[in-house]
Amino acid sequence: MQRDRRSTDRTRPRGRHDAARPGGTAGPGRAPRPHQWFAERLLAVLSGQCPVHRMLGHTIGDAYEQLVVLAPGAPLRPAARVRPVVRYCDIGMPAPDVIEAFARIAAGDRLSAMAFRLERGRDLRWRCAAVEIGPRG
């Protein structure tokens, strides 16, 4: 009797959490994907852990101005002394050099949402073009 391969495949993470896929996470020894890297940096700025000028060379258009307005209020700063973390980050790619990403931010039992747009320039570097923060739960 031949073993059913599908039963062993169920134990392996699949779908968007798979590192080989566009929304997946970086595994050990792998560099984070652009949306993951930006999600972590944006969270650090918007939770008050890092100054807004940390994003100066990583933004284009109005994105830096959006951060300058948002950052002083630290909208992702948790109420308790719990460090916020990116719980999940996924993407859509409406064009080859554009990533539209969203991230769920967790701090204890509180959840927040963050959306951002990345655009790849002629120098092949990704830069943040827009940032939005959702309601806190």
PDB file of C-alpha atoms in Angstrom:
ATOM      1  CA  MET A   1       0.000   0.000   0.000  1.00  0.00           C
ATOM      2  CA  GLN A   2       1.378   3.383  -0.978  1.00  0.00           C
ATOM      3  CA  ARG A   3       1.567   6.175   1.571  1.00  0.00           C
ATOM      4  CA  ASP A   4      -0.556   9.245   0.926  1.00  0.00           C
ATOM      5  CA  ARG A   5       1.853  12.181   0.423  1.00  0.00           C
ATOM      6  CA  ARG A   6      -0.829  14.736   1.223  1.00  0.00           C
ATOM      7  CA  SER A   7      -0.971  13.631   4.849  1.00  0.00           C
ATOM      8  CA  THR A   8       2.691  14.543   5.392  1.00  0.00           C
ATOM      9  CA  ASP A   9       2.284  17.857   3.556  1.00  0.00           C
ATOM     10  CA  ARG A  10      -0.289  19.021   6.100  1.00  0.00           C
ATOM     11  CA  THR A  11       2.337  19.185   8.821  1.00  0.00           C
ATOM     12  CA  ARG A  12       4.408  21.710   6.863  1.00  0.00           C
ATOM     13  CA  PRO A  13       3.387  25.389   6.976  1.00  0.00           C
ATOM     14  CA  ARG A  14       1.739  26.322   3.707  1.00  0.00           C
ATOM     15  CA  GLY A  15       0.286  29.336   1.986  1.00  0.00           C
ATOM     16  CA  ARG A  16       1.269  32.885   2.838  1.00  0.00           C
ATOM     17  CA  HIS A  17       3.408  31.846   5.816  1.00  0.00           C
ATOM     18  CA  ASP A  18       5.740  29.837   3.583  1.00  0.00           C
ATOM     19  CA  ALA A  19       9.081  31.672   3.113  1.00  0.00           C
ATOM     20  CA  ALA A  20       9.190  30.779  -0.572  1.00  0.00           C
ATOM     21  CA  ARG A  21       5.997  32.719  -1.233  1.00  0.00           C
ATOM     22  CA  PRO A  22       5.589  36.502  -1.597  1.00  0.00           C
ATOM     23  CA  GLY A  23       4.015  37.066   1.826  1.00  0.00           C
ATOM     24  CA  GLY A  24       6.174  34.575   3.682  1.00  0.00           C
ATOM     25  CA  THR A  25       8.625  35.266   6.443  1.00  0.00           C
ATOM     26  CA  ALA A  26      12.377  35.008   6.215  1.00  0.00           C
ATOM     27  CA  GLY A  27      13.816  31.822   7.638  1.00  0.00           C
ATOM     28  CA  PRO A  28      17.039  31.452   9.609  1.00  0.00           C
ATOM     29  CA  GLY A  29      19.965  32.874   7.655  1.00  0.00           C
ATOM     30  CA  ARG A  30      17.715  34.617   5.117  1.00  0.00           C
ATOM     31  CA  ALA A  31      17.392  38.340   4.702  1.00  0.00           C
ATOM     32  CA  PRO A  32      13.921  39.703   5.476  1.00  0.00           C
ATOM     33  CA  ARG A  33      11.743  40.584   2.517  1.00  0.00           C
ATOM     34  CA  PRO A  34      11.231  44.310   1.866  1.00  0.00           C
ATOM     35  CA  HIS A  35       7.749  44.438   3.407  1.00  0.00           C
ATOM     36  CA  GLN A  36       8.968  42.698   6.565  1.00  0.00           C
ATOM     37  CA  TRP A  37      11.941  45.023   6.896  1.00  0.00           C
ATOM     38  CA  PHE A  38       9.740  48.102   6.480  1.00  0.00           C
ATOM     39  CA  ALA A  39       7.065  46.784   8.841  1.00  0.00           C
ATOM     40  CA  GLU A  40       9.656  46.437  11.618  1.00  0.00           C
ATOM     41  CA  ARG A  41      11.164  49.897  10.977  1.00  0.00           C
ATOM     42  CA  LEU A  42       7.800  51.621  10.740  1.00  0.00           C
ATOM     43  CA  LEU A  43       6.669  49.939  13.956  1.00  0.00           C
ATOM     44  CA  ALA A  44       9.807  51.140  15.757  1.00  0.00           C
ATOM     45  CA  VAL A  45       9.129  54.732  14.655  1.00  0.00           C
ATOM     46  CA  LEU A  46       5.363  54.684  15.248  1.00  0.00           C
ATOM     47  CA  SER A  47       5.687  53.113  18.701  1.00  0.00           C
ATOM     48  CA  GLY A  48       8.198  55.707  19.858  1.00  0.00           C
ATOM     49  CA  GLN A  49      11.151  53.301  20.012  1.00  0.00           C
ATOM     50  CA  CYS A  50      13.114  55.138  17.298  1.00  0.00           C
ATOM     51  CA  PRO A  51      13.160  58.711  15.982  1.00  0.00           C
ATOM     52  CA  VAL A  52      11.301  59.510  12.772  1.00  0.00           C
ATOM     53  CA  HIS A  53      14.477  60.583  10.985  1.00  0.00           C
ATOM     54  CA  ARG A  54      15.465  56.896  10.913  1.00  0.00           C
ATOM     55  CA  MET A  55      13.149  56.637   7.879  1.00  0.00           C
ATOM     56  CA  LEU A  56      14.498  59.701   6.073  1.00  0.00           C
ATOM     57  CA  GLY A  57      16.369  57.838   3.316  1.00  0.00           C
ATOM     58  CA  HIS A  58      13.746  55.112   3.115  1.00  0.00           C
ATOM     59  CA  THR A  59      10.734  57.200   2.080  1.00  0.00           C
ATOM     60  CA  ILE A  60       9.559  59.038  -1.026  1.00  0.00           C
ATOM     61  CA  GLY A  61       6.835  61.532  -1.738  1.00  0.00           C
ATOM     62  CA  ASP A  62       4.567  62.394   1.175  1.00  0.00           C
ATOM     63  CA  ALA A  63       5.447  59.324   3.256  1.00  0.00           C
ATOM     64  CA  TYR A  64       8.060  61.089   5.374  1.00  0.00           C
ATOM     65  CA  GLU A  65       5.643  63.950   6.070  1.00  0.00           C
ATOM     66  CA  GLN A  66       3.014  61.383   7.075  1.00  0.00           C
ATOM     67  CA  LEU A  67       5.493  59.890   9.545  1.00  0.00           C
ATOM     68  CA  VAL A  68       6.440  63.327  10.899  1.00  0.00           C
ATOM     69  CA  VAL A  69       2.761  63.942  11.677  1.00  0.00           C
ATOM     70  CA  LEU A  70       2.052  60.451  13.069  1.00  0.00           C
ATOM     71  CA  ALA A  71       5.233  59.736  15.052  1.00  0.00           C
ATOM     72  CA  PRO A  72       4.956  62.325  17.864  1.00  0.00           C
ATOM     73  CA  GLY A  73       1.704  60.731  19.041  1.00  0.00           C
ATOM     74  CA  ALA A  74       3.304  57.244  18.884  1.00  0.00           C
ATOM     75  CA  PRO A  75       0.033  55.669  17.713  1.00  0.00           C
ATOM     76  CA  LEU A  76       1.398  52.137  18.098  1.00  0.00           C
ATOM     77  CA  ARG A  77       2.814  52.651  21.588  1.00  0.00           C
ATOM     78  CA  PRO A  78       1.189  50.136  23.927  1.00  0.00           C
ATOM     79  CA  ALA A  79      -0.583  51.258  27.093  1.00  0.00           C
ATOM     80  CA  ALA A  80       1.340  48.742  29.207  1.00  0.00           C
ATOM     81  CA  ARG A  81       5.075  48.129  29.224  1.00  0.00           C
ATOM     82  CA  VAL A  82       4.754  45.492  26.540  1.00  0.00           C
ATOM     83  CA  ARG A  83       6.886  45.892  23.441  1.00  0.00           C
ATOM     84  CA  PRO A  84       4.742  45.823  20.287  1.00  0.00           C
ATOM     85  CA  VAL A  85       5.629  43.237  17.639  1.00  0.00           C
ATOM     86  CA  VAL A  86       4.682  42.594  14.040  1.00  0.00           C
ATOM     87  CA  ARG A  87       2.413  39.574  14.406  1.00  0.00           C
ATOM     88  CA  TYR A  88       1.632  39.106  10.698  1.00  0.00           C
ATOM     89  CA  CYS A  89       2.587  40.911   7.507  1.00  0.00           C
ATOM     90  CA  ASP A  90       1.264  40.221   4.027  1.00  0.00           C
ATOM     91  CA  ILE A  91       1.339  41.879   0.639  1.00  0.00           C
ATOM     92  CA  GLY A  92      -0.352  42.548  -2.641  1.00  0.00           C
ATOM     93  CA  MET A  93       1.595  43.511  -5.749  1.00  0.00           C
ATOM     94  CA  PRO A  94      -0.544  45.741  -7.994  1.00  0.00           C
ATOM     95  CA  ALA A  95       2.471  46.358 -10.277  1.00  0.00           C
ATOM     96  CA  PRO A  96       5.931  44.779 -10.647  1.00  0.00           C
ATOM     97  CA  ASP A  97       7.713  47.516  -8.676  1.00  0.00           C
ATOM     98  CA  VAL A  98       4.961  48.216  -6.136  1.00  0.00           C
ATOM     99  CA  ILE A  99       4.140  46.407  -2.895  1.00  0.00           C
ATOM    100  CA  GLU A 100       1.052  47.211  -0.868  1.00  0.00           C
ATOM    101  CA  ALA A 101       1.451  45.655   2.558  1.00  0.00           C
ATOM    102  CA  PHE A 102      -0.491  45.372   5.777  1.00  0.00           C
ATOM    103  CA  ALA A 103       0.686  44.302   9.186  1.00  0.00           C
ATOM    104  CA  ARG A 104      -1.046  43.249  12.393  1.00  0.00           C
ATOM    105  CA  ILE A 105       0.693  44.740  15.381  1.00  0.00           C
ATOM    106  CA  ALA A 106       0.294  43.048  18.766  1.00  0.00           C
ATOM    107  CA  ALA A 107       1.129  44.476  22.169  1.00  0.00           C
ATOM    108  CA  GLY A 108      -0.127  42.146  24.861  1.00  0.00           C
ATOM    109  CA  ASP A 109      -3.820  41.587  24.144  1.00  0.00           C
ATOM    110  CA  ARG A 110      -4.141  44.735  22.011  1.00  0.00           C
ATOM    111  CA  LEU A 111      -4.096  44.601  18.210  1.00  0.00           C
ATOM    112  CA  SER A 112      -3.485  47.420  15.762  1.00  0.00           C
ATOM    113  CA  ALA A 113      -3.279  47.564  11.986  1.00  0.00           C
ATOM    114  CA  MET A 114      -0.763  49.266   9.760  1.00  0.00           C
ATOM    115  CA  ALA A 115      -0.785  49.549   5.972  1.00  0.00           C
ATOM    116  CA  PHE A 116       1.981  50.881   3.790  1.00  0.00           C
ATOM    117  CA  ARG A 117       3.015  51.130   0.159  1.00  0.00           C
ATOM    118  CA  LEU A 118       6.527  50.426  -1.117  1.00  0.00           C
ATOM    119  CA  GLU A 119       7.867  51.450  -4.502  1.00  0.00           C
ATOM    120  CA  ARG A 120      11.102  50.260  -6.083  1.00  0.00           C
ATOM    121  CA  GLY A 121      13.160  53.012  -7.688  1.00  0.00           C
ATOM    122  CA  ARG A 122      15.550  52.954 -10.623  1.00  0.00           C
ATOM    123  CA  ASP A 123      18.349  52.151  -8.171  1.00  0.00           C
ATOM    124  CA  LEU A 124      16.361  48.977  -7.260  1.00  0.00           C
ATOM    125  CA  ARG A 125      15.903  50.148  -3.653  1.00  0.00           C
ATOM    126  CA  TRP A 126      12.491  49.903  -2.028  1.00  0.00           C
ATOM    127  CA  ARG A 127      11.135  53.058  -0.421  1.00  0.00           C
ATOM    128  CA  CYS A 128       7.972  53.703   1.544  1.00  0.00           C
ATOM    129  CA  ALA A 129       5.505  55.888  -0.371  1.00  0.00           C
ATOM    130  CA  ALA A 130       2.550  55.904   2.069  1.00  0.00           C
ATOM    131  CA  VAL A 131       1.624  54.830   5.598  1.00  0.00           C
ATOM    132  CA  GLU A 132      -1.742  54.396   7.319  1.00  0.00           C
ATOM    133  CA  ILE A 133      -2.577  53.306  10.847  1.00  0.00           C
ATOM    134  CA  GLY A 134      -5.853  51.554  11.611  1.00  0.00           C
ATOM    135  CA  PRO A 135      -7.941  51.684  14.773  1.00  0.00           C
ATOM    136  CA  ARG A 136      -6.567  50.020  17.885  1.00  0.00           C
ATOM    137  CA  GLY A 137      -8.386  47.055  19.334  1.00  0.00           C
TER     138      GLY A 137
END
